[in-house]
């Protein structure tokens, strides 16, 4: 599997985990933006954003465009 496909797979897994967590526990803004150490969402937002941006950058590089 190529790197793009791995990133897409990871993003999809993260979305599923987030939705499951939200349905079971609810998500407060504090949990999403500044979760404490040990919280399942700690670093989630940043990791998701970093992966999504990497995917966009790869697509731009592939097409010869830029953001």
Short mmCIF file of C-alpha atoms in Angstrom, two decimals:
data_model
loop_
_atom_site.label_atom_id
_atom_site.label_comp_id
_atom_site.label_asym_id
_atom_site.label_seq_id
_atom_site.Cartn_x
_atom_site.Cartn_y
_atom_site.Cartn_z
CA UNK A 1 0.00 0.00 0.00
CA UNK A 2 1.35 3.43 -0.91
CA UNK A 3 1.98 6.25 1.53
CA UNK A 4 -1.14 8.19 0.44
CA UNK A 5 -3.30 5.12 0.97
CA UNK A 6 -1.74 4.55 4.40
CA UNK A 7 -2.51 8.14 5.41
CA UNK A 8 -6.09 7.85 4.15
CA UNK A 9 -6.50 4.56 6.03
CA UNK A 10 -5.15 6.15 9.23
CA UNK A 11 -7.48 9.18 8.85
CA UNK A 12 -10.47 6.87 8.38
CA UNK A 13 -9.50 4.84 11.47
CA UNK A 14 -9.14 8.04 13.47
CA UNK A 15 -12.57 9.24 12.32
CA UNK A 16 -14.17 5.94 13.34
CA UNK A 17 -12.47 6.06 16.75
CA UNK A 18 -13.56 9.65 17.32
CA UNK A 19 -17.18 8.95 16.33
CA UNK A 20 -17.32 5.87 18.57
CA UNK A 21 -15.82 7.79 21.49
CA UNK A 22 -18.19 10.72 20.96
CA UNK A 23 -21.25 8.48 20.79
CA UNK A 24 -20.27 6.60 23.94
CA UNK A 25 -18.94 9.49 26.03
CA UNK A 26 -19.77 12.80 24.42
CA UNK A 27 -17.00 15.25 23.63
CA UNK A 28 -16.49 18.53 25.40
CA UNK A 29 -14.52 21.33 23.74
CA UNK A 30 -11.87 20.85 26.42
CA UNK A 31 -11.49 17.19 25.37
CA UNK A 32 -11.07 18.09 21.71
CA UNK A 33 -8.80 21.12 21.96
CA UNK A 34 -6.82 20.56 25.16
CA UNK A 35 -7.27 17.04 26.48
CA UNK A 36 -5.20 16.16 29.51
CA UNK A 37 -2.50 13.49 29.55
CA UNK A 38 -4.00 10.01 29.41
CA UNK A 39 -7.23 11.15 27.72
CA UNK A 40 -8.05 9.14 24.55
CA UNK A 41 -8.29 12.38 22.54
CA UNK A 42 -4.94 13.78 23.73
CA UNK A 43 -3.16 14.96 20.57
CA UNK A 44 -5.96 13.72 18.31
CA UNK A 45 -6.76 17.05 16.70
CA UNK A 46 -3.12 17.89 15.94
CA UNK A 47 -2.30 14.43 14.58
CA UNK A 48 -5.39 14.43 12.36
CA UNK A 49 -4.63 17.92 11.05
CA UNK A 50 -0.97 17.03 10.39
CA UNK A 51 -1.92 13.90 8.44
CA UNK A 52 -4.59 15.73 6.44
CA UNK A 53 -2.15 18.53 5.57
CA UNK A 54 0.49 16.00 4.55
CA UNK A 55 -2.04 14.35 2.24
CA UNK A 56 -2.92 17.72 0.69
CA UNK A 57 0.76 18.54 0.21
CA UNK A 58 1.34 15.18 -1.46
CA UNK A 59 -1.57 15.78 -3.82
CA UNK A 60 -0.25 19.21 -4.74
CA UNK A 61 3.23 17.81 -5.36
CA UNK A 62 1.78 15.05 -7.51
CA UNK A 63 -0.15 17.54 -9.63
CA UNK A 64 2.58 20.17 -9.66
CA UNK A 65 0.43 22.76 -7.94
CA UNK A 66 0.86 24.46 -4.61
CA UNK A 67 -1.28 25.66 -1.72
#
